[in-house]
PDB file of C-alpha atoms in Angstrom:
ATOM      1  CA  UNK V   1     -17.509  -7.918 -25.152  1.00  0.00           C
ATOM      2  CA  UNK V   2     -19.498  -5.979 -22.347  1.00  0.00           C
ATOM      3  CA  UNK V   3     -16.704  -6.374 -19.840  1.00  0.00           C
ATOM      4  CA  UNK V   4     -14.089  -5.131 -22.483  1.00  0.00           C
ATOM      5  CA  UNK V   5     -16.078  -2.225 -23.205  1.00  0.00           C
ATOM      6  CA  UNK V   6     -16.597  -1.393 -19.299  1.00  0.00           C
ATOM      7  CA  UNK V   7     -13.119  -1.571 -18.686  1.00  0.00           C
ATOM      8  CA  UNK V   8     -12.275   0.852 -21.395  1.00  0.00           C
ATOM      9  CA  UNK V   9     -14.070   3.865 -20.184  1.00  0.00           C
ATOM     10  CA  UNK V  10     -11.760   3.020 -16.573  1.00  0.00           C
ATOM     11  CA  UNK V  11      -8.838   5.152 -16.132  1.00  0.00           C
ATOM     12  CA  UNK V  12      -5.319   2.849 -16.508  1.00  0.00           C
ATOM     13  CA  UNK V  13      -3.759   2.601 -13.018  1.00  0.00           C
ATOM     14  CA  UNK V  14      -0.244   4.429 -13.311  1.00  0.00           C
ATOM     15  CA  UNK V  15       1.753   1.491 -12.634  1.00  0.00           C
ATOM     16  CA  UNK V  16       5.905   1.957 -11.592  1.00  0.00           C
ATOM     17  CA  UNK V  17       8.116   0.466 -13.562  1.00  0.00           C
ATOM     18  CA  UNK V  18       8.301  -2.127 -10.825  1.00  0.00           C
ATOM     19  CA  UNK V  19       5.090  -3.035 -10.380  1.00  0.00           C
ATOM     20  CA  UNK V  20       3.004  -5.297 -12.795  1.00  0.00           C
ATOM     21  CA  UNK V  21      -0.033  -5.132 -14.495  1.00  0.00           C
ATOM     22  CA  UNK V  22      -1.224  -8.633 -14.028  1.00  0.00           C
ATOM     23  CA  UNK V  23      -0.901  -8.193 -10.513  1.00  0.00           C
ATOM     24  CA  UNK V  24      -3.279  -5.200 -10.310  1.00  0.00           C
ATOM     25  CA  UNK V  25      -5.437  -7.216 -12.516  1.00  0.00           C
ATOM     26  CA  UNK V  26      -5.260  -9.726 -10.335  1.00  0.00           C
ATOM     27  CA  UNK V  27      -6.134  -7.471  -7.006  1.00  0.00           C
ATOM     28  CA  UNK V  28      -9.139  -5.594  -9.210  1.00  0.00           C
ATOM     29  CA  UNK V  29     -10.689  -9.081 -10.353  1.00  0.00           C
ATOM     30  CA  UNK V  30     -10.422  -9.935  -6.604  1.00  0.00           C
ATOM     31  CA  UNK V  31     -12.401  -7.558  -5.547  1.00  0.00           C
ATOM     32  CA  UNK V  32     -14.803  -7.730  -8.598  1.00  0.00           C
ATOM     33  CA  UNK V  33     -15.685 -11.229  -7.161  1.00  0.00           C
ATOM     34  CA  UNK V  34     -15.849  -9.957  -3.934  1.00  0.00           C
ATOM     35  CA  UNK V  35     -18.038  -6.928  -4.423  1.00  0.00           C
ATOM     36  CA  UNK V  36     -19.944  -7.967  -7.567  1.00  0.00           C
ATOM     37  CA  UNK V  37     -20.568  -4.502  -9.058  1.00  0.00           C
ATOM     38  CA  UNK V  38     -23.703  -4.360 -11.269  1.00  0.00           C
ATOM     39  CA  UNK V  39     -23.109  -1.691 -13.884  1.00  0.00           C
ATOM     40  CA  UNK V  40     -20.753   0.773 -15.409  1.00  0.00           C
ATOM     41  CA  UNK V  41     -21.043   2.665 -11.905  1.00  0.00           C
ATOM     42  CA  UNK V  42     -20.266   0.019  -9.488  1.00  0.00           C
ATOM     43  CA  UNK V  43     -17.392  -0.828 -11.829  1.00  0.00           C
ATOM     44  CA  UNK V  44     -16.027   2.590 -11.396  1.00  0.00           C
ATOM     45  CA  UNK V  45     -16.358   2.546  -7.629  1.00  0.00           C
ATOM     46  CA  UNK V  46     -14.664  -0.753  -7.749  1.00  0.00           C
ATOM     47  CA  UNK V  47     -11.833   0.287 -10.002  1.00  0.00           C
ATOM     48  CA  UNK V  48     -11.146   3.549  -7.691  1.00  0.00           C
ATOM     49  CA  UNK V  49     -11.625   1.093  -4.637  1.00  0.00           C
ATOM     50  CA  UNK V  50      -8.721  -1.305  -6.020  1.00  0.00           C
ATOM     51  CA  UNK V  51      -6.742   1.970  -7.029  1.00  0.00           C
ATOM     52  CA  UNK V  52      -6.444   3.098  -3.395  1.00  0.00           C
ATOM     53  CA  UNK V  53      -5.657  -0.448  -2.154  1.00  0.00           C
ATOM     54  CA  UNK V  54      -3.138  -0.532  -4.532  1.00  0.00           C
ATOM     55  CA  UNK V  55      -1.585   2.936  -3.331  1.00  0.00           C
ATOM     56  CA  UNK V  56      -1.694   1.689  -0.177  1.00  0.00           C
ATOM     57  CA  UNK V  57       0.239  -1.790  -0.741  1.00  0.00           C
ATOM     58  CA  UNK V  58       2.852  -0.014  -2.903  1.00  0.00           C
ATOM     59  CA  UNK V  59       3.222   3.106   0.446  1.00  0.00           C
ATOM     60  CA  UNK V  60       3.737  -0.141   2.561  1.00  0.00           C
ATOM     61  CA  UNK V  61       6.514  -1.469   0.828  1.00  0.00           C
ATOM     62  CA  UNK V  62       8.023   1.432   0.534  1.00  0.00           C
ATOM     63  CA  UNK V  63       8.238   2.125   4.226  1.00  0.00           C
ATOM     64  CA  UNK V  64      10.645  -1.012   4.365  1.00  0.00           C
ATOM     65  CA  UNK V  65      12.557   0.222   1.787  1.00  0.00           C
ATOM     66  CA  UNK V  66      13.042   3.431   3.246  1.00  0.00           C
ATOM     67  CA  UNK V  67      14.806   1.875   6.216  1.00  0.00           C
ATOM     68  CA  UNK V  68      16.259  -0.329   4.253  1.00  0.00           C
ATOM     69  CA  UNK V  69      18.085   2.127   2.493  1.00  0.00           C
ATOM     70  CA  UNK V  70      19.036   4.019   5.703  1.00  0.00           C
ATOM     71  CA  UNK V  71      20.384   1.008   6.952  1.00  0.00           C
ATOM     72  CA  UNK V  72      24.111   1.047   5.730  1.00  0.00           C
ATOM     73  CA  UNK V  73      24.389   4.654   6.988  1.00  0.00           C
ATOM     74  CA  UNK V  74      22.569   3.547  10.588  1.00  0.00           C
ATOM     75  CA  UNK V  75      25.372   0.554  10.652  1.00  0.00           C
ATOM     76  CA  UNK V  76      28.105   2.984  10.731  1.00  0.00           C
ATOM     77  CA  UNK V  77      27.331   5.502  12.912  1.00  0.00           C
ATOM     78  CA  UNK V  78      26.459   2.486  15.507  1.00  0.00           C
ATOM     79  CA  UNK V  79      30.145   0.698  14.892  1.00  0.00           C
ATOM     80  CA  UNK V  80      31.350   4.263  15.528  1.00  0.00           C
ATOM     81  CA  UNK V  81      29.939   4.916  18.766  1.00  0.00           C
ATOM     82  CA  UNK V  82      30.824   1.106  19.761  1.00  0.00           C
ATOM     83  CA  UNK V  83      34.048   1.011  18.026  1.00  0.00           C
ATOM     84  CA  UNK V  84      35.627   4.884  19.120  1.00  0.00           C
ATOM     85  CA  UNK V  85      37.891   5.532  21.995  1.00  0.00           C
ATOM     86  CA  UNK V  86      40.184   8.121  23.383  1.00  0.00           C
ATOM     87  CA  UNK V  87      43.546   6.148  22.043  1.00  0.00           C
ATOM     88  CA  UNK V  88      42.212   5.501  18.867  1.00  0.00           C
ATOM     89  CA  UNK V  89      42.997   7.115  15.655  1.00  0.00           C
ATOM     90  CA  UNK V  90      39.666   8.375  13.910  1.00  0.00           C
ATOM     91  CA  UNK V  91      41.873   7.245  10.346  1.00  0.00           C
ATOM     92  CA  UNK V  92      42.059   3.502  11.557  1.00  0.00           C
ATOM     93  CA  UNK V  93      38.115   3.673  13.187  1.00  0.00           C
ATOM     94  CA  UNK V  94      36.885   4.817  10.002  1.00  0.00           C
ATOM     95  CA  UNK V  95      38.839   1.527   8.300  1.00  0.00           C
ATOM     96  CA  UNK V  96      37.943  -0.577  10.939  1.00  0.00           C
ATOM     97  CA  UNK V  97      34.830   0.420  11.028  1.00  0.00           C
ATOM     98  CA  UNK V  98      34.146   0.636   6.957  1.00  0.00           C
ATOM     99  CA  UNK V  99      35.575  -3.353   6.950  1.00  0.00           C
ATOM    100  CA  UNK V 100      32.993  -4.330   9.301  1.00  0.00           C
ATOM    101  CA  UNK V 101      30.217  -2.536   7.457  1.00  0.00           C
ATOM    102  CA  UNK V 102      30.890  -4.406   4.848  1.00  0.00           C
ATOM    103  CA  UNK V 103      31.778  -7.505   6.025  1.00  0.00           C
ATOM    104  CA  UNK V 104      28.314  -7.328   7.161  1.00  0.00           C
ATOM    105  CA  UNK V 105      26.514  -6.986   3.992  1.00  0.00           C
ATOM    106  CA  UNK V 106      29.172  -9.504   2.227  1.00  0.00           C
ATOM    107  CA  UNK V 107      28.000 -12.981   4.466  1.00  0.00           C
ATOM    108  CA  UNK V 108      26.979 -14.909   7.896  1.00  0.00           C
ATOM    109  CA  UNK V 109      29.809 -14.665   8.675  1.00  0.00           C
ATOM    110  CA  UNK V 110      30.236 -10.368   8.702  1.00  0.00           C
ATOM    111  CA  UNK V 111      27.057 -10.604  10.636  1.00  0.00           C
ATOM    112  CA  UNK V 112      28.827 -12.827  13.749  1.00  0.00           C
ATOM    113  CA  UNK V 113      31.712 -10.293  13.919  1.00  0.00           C
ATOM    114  CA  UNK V 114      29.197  -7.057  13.808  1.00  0.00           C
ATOM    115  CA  UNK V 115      27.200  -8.726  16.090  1.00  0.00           C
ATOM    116  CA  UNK V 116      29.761  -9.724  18.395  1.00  0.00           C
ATOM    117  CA  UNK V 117      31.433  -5.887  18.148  1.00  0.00           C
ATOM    118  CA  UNK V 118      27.880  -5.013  19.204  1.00  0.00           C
ATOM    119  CA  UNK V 119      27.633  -7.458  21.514  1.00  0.00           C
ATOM    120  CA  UNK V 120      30.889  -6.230  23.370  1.00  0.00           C
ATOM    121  CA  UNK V 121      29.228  -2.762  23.923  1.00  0.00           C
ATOM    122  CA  UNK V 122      25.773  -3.759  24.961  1.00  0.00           C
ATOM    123  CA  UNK V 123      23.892  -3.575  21.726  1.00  0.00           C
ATOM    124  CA  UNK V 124      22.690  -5.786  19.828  1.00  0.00           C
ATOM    125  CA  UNK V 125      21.234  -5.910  15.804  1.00  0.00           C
ATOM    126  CA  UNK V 126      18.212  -4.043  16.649  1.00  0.00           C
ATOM    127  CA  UNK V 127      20.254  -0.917  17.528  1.00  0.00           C
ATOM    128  CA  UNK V 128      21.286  -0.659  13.982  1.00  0.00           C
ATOM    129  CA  UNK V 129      17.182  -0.842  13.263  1.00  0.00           C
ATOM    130  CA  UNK V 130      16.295   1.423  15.664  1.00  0.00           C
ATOM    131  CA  UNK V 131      19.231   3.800  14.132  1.00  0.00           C
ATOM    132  CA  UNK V 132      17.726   3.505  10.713  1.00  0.00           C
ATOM    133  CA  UNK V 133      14.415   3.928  11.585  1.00  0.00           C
ATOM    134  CA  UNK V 134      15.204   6.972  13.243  1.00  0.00           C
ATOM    135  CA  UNK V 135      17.010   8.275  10.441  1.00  0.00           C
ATOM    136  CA  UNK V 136      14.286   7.417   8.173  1.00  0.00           C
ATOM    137  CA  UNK V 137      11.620   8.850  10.557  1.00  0.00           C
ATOM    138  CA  UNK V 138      10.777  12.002   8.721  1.00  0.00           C
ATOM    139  CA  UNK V 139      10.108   9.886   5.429  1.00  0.00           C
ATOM    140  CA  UNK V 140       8.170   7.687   7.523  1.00  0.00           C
ATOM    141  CA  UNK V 141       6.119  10.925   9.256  1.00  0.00           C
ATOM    142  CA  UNK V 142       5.097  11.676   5.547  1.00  0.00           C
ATOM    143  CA  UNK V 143       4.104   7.788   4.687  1.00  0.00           C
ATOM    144  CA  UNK V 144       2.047   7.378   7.712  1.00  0.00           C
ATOM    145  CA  UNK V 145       0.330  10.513   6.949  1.00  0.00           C
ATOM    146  CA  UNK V 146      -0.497   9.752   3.076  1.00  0.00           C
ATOM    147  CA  UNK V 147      -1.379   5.954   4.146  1.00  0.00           C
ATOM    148  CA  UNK V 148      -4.025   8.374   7.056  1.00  0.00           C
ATOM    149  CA  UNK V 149      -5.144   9.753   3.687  1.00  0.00           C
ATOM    150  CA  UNK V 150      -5.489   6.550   1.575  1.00  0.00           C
ATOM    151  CA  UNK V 151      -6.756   4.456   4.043  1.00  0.00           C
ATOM    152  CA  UNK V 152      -9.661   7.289   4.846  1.00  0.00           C
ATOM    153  CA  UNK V 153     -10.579   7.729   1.092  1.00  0.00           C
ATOM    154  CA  UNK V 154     -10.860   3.470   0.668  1.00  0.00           C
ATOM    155  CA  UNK V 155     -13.234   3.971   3.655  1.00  0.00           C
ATOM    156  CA  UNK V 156     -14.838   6.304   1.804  1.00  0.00           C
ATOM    157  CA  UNK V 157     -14.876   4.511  -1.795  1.00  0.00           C
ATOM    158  CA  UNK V 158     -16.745   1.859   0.226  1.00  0.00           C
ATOM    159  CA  UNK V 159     -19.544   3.523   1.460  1.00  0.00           C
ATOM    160  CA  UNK V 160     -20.213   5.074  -1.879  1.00  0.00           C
ATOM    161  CA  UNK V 161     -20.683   1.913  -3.114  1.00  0.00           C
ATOM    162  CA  UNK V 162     -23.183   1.064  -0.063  1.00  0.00           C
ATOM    163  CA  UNK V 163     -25.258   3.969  -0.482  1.00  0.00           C
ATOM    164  CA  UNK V 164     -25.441   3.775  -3.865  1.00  0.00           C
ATOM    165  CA  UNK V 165     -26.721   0.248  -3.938  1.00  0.00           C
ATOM    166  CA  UNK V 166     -28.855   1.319  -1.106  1.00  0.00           C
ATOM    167  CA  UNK V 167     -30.634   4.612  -3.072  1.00  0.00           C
ATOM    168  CA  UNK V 168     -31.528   1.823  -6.229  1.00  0.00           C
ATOM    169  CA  UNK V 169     -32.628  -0.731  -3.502  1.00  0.00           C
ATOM    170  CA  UNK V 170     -34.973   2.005  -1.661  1.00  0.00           C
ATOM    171  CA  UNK V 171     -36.099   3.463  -5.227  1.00  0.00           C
ATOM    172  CA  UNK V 172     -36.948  -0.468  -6.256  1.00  0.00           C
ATOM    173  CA  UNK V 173     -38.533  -0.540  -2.678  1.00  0.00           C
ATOM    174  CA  UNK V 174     -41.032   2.573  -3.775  1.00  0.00           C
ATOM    175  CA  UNK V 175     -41.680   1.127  -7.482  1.00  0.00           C
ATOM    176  CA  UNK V 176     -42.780  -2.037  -6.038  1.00  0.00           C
ATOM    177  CA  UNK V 177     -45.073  -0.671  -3.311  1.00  0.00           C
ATOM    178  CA  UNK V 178     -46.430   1.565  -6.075  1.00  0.00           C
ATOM    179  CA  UNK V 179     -47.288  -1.659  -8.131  1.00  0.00           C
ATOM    180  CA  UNK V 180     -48.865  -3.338  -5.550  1.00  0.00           C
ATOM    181  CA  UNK V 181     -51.049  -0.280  -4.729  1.00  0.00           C
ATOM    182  CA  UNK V 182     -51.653   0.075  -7.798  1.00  0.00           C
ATOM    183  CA  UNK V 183     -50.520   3.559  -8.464  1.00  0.00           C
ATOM    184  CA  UNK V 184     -48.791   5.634 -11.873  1.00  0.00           C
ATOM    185  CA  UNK V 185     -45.207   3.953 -11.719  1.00  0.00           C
ATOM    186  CA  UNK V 186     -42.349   5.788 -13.245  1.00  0.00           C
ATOM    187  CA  UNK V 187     -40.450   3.572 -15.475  1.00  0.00           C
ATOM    188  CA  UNK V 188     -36.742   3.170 -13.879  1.00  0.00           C
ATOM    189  CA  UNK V 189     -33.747   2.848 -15.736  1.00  0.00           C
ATOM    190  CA  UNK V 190     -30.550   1.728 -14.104  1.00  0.00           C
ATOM    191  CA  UNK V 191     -27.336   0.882 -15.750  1.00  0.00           C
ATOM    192  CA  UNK V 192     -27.516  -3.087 -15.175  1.00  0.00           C
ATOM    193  CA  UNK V 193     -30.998  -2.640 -17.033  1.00  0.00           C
ATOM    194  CA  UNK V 194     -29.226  -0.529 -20.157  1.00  0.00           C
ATOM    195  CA  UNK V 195     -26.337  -3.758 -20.209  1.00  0.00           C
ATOM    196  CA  UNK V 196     -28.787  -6.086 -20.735  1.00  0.00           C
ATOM    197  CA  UNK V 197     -30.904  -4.508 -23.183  1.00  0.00           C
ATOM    198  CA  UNK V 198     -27.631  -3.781 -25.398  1.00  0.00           C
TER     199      UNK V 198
END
């Protein structure tokens, strides 16, 4: 019941319509185990902690599919410059050219005869990469700078949860030092301490 009610005051992850719940689950409850947060406060950190992760897995994939997408697009324009000549008709290089593109998504075999077209003019399979990448390369500018910005707020996320540990380790440092000398000790309440008592 305690965990329940923990994870209710926790904002919901806004999940694409891709992406599955379990799975984030699955990533938070990871790190759970790893981290083993003691209270409603450590669970936040946590839950923010596995939030950024998660941003930063789903920027990732998207970088692929960026160039992924570019990659039909990249395909022509290198058959084009491999494929064009003085003599020939830009009508039949745009056929010729739109068969092979799609001969090479269609099978193995599409892929022999783009290769070997490729082959023929000194490139090879990662010039169509290279192509899409570059084509991509302003949508990749902005990823790389967002996954700068993820990546430095994780960082951050984590040393919250260090120096917050660290302040109640230091304060139970001073209340036990107090004890032994014998002093007036302040009663502490922390949020582990407020769990159990409920």
């Amino acid at each position: 019941m305690r965990r329940r009610n923990e994870l209710a005051v926790l904002p919901k992850l806004p999940l694409l319509i891709t992406e599955s719940a379990d799975e984030f689950d699955a990533l938070r409850d990871a790190f759970e185990q790893e981290i083993k947060p003691r209270g409603i406060i450590e669970q936040m950190y946590v839950h923010d902690f596995c939030s950024i992760v998660w941003e930063i897995l789903r920027l990732r994939r998207g970088r692929a599919a960026i160039v992924n997408a570019a990659f039909r697009d990249a395909l022509v324009h290198v058959l084009t410059e491999c494929l064009s000549s003085p003599e020939k008709l830009q009508l039949d290089l745009d056929d010729q050219v739109q068969t092979l593109a799609l001969a090479w998504f269609k099978n193995e075999q599409g892929k022999k005869r783009v290769a070997k077209t490729l082959n023929e003019s000194g490139f090879d399979e990662y010039a169509i990469e290279g192509e899409a990448i570059r084509r991509s390369s302003s949508a990749l500018e902005l990823l790389n700078r967002m996954l700068a910005s993820l990546e430095a707020r994780r960082d951050k996320a984590l040393r919250c949860i260090g120096e917050y540990r660290d302040g109640w380790g230091r304060q139970l440092r001073e209340l036990s030092d107090r004890m032994i000398e014998g002093q007036n000790v302040p009663e502490l309440v922390h949020a582990s301490s407020e769990e159990s008592a409920a």
